[in-house]
Coordinates of C-alpha atoms in Angstrom, one line a residue:
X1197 CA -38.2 14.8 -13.3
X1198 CA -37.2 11.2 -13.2
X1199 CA -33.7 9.8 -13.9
X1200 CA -34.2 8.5 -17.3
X1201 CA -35.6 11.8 -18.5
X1202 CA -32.5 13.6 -16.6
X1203 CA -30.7 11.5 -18.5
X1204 CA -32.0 12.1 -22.3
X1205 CA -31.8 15.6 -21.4
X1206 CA -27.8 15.3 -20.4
X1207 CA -27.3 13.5 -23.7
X1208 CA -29.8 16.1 -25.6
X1209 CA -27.9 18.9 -24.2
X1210 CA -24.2 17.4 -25.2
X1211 CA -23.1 17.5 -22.0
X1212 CA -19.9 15.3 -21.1
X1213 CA -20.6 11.7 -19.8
X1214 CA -20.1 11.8 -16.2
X1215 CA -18.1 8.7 -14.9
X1216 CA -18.0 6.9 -11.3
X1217 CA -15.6 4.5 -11.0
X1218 CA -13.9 3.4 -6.9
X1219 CA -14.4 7.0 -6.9
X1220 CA -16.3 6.4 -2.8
X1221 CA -13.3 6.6 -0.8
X1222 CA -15.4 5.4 2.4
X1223 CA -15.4 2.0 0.6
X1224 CA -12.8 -0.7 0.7
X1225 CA -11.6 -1.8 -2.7
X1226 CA -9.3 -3.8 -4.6
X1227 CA -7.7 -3.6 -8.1
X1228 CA -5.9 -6.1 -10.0
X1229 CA -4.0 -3.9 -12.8
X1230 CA -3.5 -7.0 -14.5
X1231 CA -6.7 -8.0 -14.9
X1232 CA -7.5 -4.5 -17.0
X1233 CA -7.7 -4.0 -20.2
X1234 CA -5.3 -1.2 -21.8
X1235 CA -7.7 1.3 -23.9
X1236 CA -6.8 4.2 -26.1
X1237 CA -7.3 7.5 -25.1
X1238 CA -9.3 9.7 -27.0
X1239 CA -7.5 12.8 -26.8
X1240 CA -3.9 11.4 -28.2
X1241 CA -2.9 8.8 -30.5
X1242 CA 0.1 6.1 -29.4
X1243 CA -1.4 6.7 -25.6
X1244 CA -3.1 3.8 -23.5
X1245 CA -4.5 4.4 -19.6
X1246 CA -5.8 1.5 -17.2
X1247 CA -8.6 3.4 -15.2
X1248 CA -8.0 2.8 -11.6
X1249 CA -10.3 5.2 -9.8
X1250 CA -12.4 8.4 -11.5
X1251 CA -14.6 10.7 -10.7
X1252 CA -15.7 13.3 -13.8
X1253 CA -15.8 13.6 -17.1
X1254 CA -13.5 12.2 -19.6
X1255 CA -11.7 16.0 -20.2
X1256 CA -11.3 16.7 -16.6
X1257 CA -11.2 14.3 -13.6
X1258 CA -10.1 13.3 -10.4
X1259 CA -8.4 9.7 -11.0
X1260 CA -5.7 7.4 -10.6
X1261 CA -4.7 5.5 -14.1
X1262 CA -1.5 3.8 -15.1
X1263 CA -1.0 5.1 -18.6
X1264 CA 1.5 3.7 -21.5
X1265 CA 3.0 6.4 -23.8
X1266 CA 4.3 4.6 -27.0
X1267 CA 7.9 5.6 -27.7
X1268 CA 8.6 9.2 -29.7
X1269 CA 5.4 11.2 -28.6
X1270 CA 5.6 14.9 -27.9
X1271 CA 2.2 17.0 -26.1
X1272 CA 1.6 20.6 -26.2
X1273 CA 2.4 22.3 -23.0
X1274 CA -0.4 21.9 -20.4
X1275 CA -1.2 23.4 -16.8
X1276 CA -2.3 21.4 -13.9
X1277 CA -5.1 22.4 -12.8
X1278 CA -5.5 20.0 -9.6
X1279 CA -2.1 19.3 -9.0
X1280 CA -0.6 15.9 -10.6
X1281 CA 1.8 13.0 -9.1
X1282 CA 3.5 10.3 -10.8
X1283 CA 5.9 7.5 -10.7
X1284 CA 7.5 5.8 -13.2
X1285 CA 6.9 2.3 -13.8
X1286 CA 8.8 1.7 -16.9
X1287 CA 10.6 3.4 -19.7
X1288 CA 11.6 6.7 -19.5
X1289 CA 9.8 10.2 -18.9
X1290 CA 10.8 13.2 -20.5
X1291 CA 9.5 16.8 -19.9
X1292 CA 10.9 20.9 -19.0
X1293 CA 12.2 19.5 -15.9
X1294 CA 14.3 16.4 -16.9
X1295 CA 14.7 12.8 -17.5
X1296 CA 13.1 10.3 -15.2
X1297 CA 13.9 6.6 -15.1
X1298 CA 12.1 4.0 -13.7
X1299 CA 11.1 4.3 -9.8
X1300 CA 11.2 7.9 -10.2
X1301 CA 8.8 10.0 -8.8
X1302 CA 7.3 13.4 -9.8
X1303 CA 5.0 15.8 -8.0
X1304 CA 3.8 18.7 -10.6
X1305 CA 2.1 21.3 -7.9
X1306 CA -1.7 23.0 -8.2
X1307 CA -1.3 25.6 -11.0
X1308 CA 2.5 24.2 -12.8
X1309 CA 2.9 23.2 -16.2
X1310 CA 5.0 21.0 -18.5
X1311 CA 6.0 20.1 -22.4
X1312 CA 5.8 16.1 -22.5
X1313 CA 8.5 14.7 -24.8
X1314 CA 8.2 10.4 -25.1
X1315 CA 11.8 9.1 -26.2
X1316 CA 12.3 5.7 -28.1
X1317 CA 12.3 4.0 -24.8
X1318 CA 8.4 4.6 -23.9
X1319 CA 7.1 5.3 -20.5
X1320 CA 4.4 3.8 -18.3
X1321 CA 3.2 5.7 -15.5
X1322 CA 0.9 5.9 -12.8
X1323 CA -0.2 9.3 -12.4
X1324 CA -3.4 10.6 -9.7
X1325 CA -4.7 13.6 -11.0
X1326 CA -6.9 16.7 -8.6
X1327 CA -5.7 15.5 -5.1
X1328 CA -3.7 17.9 -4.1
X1329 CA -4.9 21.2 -2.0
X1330 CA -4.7 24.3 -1.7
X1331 CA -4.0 24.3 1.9
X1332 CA -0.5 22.7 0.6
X1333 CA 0.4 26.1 0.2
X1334 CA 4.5 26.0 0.8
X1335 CA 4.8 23.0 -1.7
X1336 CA 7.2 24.1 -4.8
X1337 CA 5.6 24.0 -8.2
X1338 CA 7.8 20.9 -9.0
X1339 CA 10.0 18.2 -6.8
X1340 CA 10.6 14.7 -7.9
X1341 CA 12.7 12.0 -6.4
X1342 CA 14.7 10.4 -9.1
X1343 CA 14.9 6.6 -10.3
X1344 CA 14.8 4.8 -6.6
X1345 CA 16.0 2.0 -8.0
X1346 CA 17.2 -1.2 -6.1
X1347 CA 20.8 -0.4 -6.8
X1348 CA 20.4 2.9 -4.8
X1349 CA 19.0 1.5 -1.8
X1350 CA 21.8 -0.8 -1.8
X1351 CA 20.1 -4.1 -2.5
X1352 CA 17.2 -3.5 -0.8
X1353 CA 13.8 -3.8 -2.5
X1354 CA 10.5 -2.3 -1.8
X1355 CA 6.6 -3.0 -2.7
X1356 CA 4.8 0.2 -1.1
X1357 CA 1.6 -0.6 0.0
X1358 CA 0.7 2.6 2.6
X1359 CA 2.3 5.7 2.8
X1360 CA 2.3 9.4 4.1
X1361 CA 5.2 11.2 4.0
X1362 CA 8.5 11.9 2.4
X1363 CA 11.0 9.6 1.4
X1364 CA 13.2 9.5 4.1
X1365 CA 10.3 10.3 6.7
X1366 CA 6.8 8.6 6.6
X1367 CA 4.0 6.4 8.0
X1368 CA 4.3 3.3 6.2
X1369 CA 3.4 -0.5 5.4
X1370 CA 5.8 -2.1 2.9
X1371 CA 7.2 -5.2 2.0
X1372 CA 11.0 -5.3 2.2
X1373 CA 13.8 -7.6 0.5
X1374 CA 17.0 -7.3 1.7
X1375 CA 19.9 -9.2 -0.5
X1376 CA 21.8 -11.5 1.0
X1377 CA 24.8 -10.3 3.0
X1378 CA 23.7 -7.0 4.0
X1379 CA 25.2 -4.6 7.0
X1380 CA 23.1 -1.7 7.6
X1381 CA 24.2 1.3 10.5
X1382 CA 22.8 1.8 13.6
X1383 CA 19.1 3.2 13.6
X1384 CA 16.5 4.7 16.0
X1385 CA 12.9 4.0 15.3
X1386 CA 11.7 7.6 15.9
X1387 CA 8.0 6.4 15.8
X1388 CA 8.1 2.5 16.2
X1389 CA 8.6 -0.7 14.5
X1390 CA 7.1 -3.9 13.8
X1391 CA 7.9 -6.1 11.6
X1392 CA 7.0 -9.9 9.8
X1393 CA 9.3 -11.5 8.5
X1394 CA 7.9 -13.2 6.0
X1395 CA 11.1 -15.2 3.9
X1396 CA 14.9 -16.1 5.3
X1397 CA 16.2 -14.7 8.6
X1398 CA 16.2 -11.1 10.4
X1399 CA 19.4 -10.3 12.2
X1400 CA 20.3 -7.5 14.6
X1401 CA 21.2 -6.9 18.2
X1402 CA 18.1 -8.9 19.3
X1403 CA 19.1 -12.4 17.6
X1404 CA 18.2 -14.2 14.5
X1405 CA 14.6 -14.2 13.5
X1406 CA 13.3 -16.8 10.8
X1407 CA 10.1 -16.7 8.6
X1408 CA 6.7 -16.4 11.0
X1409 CA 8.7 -14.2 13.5
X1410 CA 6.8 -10.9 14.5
X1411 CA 8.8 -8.4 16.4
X1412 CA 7.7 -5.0 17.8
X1413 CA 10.5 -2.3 18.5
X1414 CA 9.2 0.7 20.6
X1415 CA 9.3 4.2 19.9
X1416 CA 13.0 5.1 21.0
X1417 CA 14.6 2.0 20.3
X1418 CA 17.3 0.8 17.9
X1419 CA 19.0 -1.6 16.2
X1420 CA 22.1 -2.5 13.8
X1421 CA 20.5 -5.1 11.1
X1422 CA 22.6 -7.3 9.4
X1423 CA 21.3 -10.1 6.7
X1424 CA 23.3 -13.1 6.2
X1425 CA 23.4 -15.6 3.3
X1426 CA 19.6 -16.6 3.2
X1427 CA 18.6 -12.6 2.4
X1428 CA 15.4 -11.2 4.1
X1429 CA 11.7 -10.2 3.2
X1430 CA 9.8 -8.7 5.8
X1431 CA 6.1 -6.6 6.1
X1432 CA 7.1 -3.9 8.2
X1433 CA 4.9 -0.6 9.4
X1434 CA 6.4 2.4 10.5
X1435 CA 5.9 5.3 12.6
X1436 CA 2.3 3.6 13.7
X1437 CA 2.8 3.6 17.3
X1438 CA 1.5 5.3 20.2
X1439 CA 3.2 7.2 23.0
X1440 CA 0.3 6.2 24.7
X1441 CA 1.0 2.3 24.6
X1442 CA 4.0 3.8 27.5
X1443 CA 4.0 0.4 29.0
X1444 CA 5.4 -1.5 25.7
X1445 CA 9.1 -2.4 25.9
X1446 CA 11.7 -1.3 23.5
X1447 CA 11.7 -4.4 22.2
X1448 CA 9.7 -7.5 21.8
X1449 CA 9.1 -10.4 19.5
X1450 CA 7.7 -13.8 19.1
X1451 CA 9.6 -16.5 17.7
X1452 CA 8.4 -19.0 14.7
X1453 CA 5.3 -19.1 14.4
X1454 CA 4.7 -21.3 12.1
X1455 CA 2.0 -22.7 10.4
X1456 CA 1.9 -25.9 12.4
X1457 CA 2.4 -23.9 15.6
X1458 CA -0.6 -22.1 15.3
X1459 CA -2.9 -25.2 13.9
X1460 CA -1.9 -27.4 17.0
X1461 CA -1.9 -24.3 19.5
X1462 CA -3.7 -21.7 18.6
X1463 CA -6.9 -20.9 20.2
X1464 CA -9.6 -22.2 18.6
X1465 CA -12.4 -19.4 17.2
X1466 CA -16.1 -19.6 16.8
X1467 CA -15.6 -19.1 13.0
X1468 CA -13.2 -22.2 12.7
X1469 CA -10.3 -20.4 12.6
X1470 CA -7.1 -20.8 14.8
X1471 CA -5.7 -17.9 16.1
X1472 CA -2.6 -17.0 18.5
X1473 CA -3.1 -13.7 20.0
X1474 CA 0.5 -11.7 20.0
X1475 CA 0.7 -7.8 21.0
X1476 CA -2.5 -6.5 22.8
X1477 CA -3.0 -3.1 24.0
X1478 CA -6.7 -0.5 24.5
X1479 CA -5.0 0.9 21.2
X1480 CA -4.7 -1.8 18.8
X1481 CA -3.9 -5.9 19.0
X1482 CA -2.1 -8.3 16.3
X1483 CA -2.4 -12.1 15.9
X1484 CA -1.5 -14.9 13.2
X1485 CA -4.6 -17.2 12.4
X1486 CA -5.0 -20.1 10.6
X1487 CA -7.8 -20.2 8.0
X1488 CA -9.0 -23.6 7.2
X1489 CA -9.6 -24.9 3.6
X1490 CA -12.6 -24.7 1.4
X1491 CA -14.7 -22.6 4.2
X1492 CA -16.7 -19.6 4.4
X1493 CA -16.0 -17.5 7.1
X1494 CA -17.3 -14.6 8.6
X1495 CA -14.1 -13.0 10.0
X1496 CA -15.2 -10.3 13.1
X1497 CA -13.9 -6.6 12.6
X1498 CA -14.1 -4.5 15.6
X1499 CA -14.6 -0.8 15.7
X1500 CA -11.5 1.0 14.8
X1501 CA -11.2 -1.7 11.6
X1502 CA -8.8 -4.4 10.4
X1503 CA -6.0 -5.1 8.6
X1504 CA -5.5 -8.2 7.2
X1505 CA -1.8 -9.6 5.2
X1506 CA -2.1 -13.1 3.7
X1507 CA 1.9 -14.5 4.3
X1508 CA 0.3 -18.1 2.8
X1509 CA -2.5 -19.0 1.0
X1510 CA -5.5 -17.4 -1.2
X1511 CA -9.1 -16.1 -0.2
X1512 CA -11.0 -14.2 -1.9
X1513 CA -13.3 -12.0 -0.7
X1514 CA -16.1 -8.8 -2.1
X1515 CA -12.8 -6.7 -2.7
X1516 CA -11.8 -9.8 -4.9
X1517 CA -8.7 -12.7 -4.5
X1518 CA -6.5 -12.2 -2.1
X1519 CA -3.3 -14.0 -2.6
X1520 CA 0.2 -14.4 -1.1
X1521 CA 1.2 -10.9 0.2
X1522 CA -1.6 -9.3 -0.7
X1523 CA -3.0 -6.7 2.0
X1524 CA -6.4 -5.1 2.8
X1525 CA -8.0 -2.7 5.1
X1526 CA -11.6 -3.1 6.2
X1527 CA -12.9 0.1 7.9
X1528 CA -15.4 0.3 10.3
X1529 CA -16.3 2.5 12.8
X1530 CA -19.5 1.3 14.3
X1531 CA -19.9 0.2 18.1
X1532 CA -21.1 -3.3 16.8
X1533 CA -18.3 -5.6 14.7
X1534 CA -18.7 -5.9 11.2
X1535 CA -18.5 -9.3 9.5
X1536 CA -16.4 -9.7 6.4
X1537 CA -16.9 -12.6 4.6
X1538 CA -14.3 -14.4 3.3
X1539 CA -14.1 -18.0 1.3
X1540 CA -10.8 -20.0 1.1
X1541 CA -9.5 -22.2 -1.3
X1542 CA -7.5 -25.7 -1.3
X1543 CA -5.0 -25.0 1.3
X1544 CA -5.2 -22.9 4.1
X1545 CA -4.6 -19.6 4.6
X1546 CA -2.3 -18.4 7.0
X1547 CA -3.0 -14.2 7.8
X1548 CA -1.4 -11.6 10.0
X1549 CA -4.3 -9.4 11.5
X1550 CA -4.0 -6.0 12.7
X1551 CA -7.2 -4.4 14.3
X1552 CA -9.1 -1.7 16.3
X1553 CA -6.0 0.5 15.7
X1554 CA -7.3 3.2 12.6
X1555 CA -8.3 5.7 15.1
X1556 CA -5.5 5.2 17.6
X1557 CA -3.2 8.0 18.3
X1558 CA -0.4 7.7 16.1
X1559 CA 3.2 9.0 16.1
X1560 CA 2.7 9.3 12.0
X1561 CA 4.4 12.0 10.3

């Protein structure tokens, strides 16, 4: 039977429309959130949803949406089928188990249920819906982790951007902002740290690190941070080293690297880029490279993939624009590189790159 037969049939028959949307999870993709439209839901009035990813029907679905409750809405009392997970984004959620803020987050077990209850304030969340297991079996029916917020954290800010794990334990890659005039205690990096810092100056036991320096601290090492007047931002990943990698040092890092640096030192690539190579190992190696202005490039990615953090600069690319601080990771796990094309703009881009290192054996969680 061919497909547009298959297809009057499915509409003949009243079946539910079946939706695909960055539902492959073998491909790379991008989202811009604010470059989506918000649309009503069908199934309840004064209720908006930005579709990030789905696979299903419109009733019942895996998918990741950011969805805006308008203020004083009450639901019946539903069951979660899959499992659900949420964080707060704005506004105020209200259900059987409490009141959350914003930077709460909720994780509603396979098989729990809840009573939604919308106060004046509103609420925006974004919630992933059927991706949780059965397998999961000792997780409770309910745990949340209530309003993170900045003040918390004692002026420290966060922008997730990987993460497995709990709270206080997990692999991760985040962006960090530390207020000025901040003392932290001493710490051990259980599973490794590296870190860019990508604004102001890093401080600890090491010495005074300014914007461009990359530092690695080894699995057992520590350190007692301390932020002075400029404040601190920094792209750190944790708990993504190897005890394999035994001949690293506990500590490590290279100085400045600016921009200018790298354009009148750096090593200069078959694909016009300038590149200074920093940590190499069999299990992974980082540089900073220099993109040049209005080019198209074909940017090598080895096996074992890439990850690529613009600190300067735009490109876009088939995932879309990268800009400032934006991250990506391009998979590939062929013997031969993959290219990934790439175009920049009217300045050049300056990148931290990560690669052959998404198969390495990790510390992690």
């Amino acid at each position: 039977m061919g497909s547009d037969t298959q297809e009057e049939t499915k509409l003949a028959s009243g079946a539910p429309e079946w939706i695909e949307l960055h539902s492959d999870k073998s491909k790379a993709e991008l989202v811009r959130t604010s470059e989506v439209e918000w649309k009503a839901t069908s199934q309840a009035g004064g209720v908006y949803r930005k579709m990030i990813e789905r696979q299903g029907t419109e009733k019942v679905a895996r998918a990741t949406t950011i969805v805006k409750f308008s203020p004083n809405q009450s639901f019946p009392r539903h069951v979660h089928d899959g499992g659900e997970e949420f964080l707060v984004l704005d506004g105020v959620w209200k259900d059987d188990y409490g009141d959350f803020g914003k930077y709460s987050y909720i994780r509603n077990y396979i098989g729990s249920g809840h009573t939604p209850s919308i106060g004046e304030e509103g609420c925006v969340i974004l919630v992933k819906l059927r991706q949780m297991s059965l397998l999961s079996k000792g997780e409770p029916e309910h745990k949340n982790w209530g309003e993170l917020t900045p003040i918390k954290a004692g002026g420290v800010y966060r922008k997730m951007i990987e993460r497995q794990g709990t709270e206080k334990v997990a692999r991760a890659t985040t962006i960090v902002k530390f207020s000025p005039n901040q003392s932290f205690p001493r710490h051990v990096h259980d599973g490794g740290e590296e870190f860019l810092v990508l604004d102001g100056v890093w401080k600890d036991d090491y010495g005074d690190f300014p914007k461009y320096s990359y530092i690695r601290n080894y699995i057992g090492s520590g350190h007692t941070p301390s932020i002075g007047e400029e404040g601190c931002v920094i792209l750190v990943k944790l708990r993504q080293m190897s005890l394999l990698s035994k001949g690293e040092p506990e500590h490590k890092n290279w100085g400045e690297l600016t921009p200018d640096q790298v354009s009148n030192k750096g090593r200069a690539e078959e694909d016009g880029t300038k590149q200074v190579p920093l940590f190499s190992s069999p299990l992974e190696s980082t540089s900073v490279r220099l993109l040049p202005k209005g080019s198209s490039l074909k940017v090598k990615v080895p096996k074992h993939g890439a990850e690529i953090f613009v600190v300067d600069g735009t490109f876009t690319s088939e995932l879309g624009t990268h800009n400032q601080w934006s991250w990506c990771r391009v998979p590939n796990e062929e013997d031969e590189a993959k290219l990934f094309e790439i175009n920049t703009l009217d300045d050049d881009v300056y990148v931290w790159v990560k690669e052959g290192h998404l198969a390495s054996d990790e510390i992690g969680v």
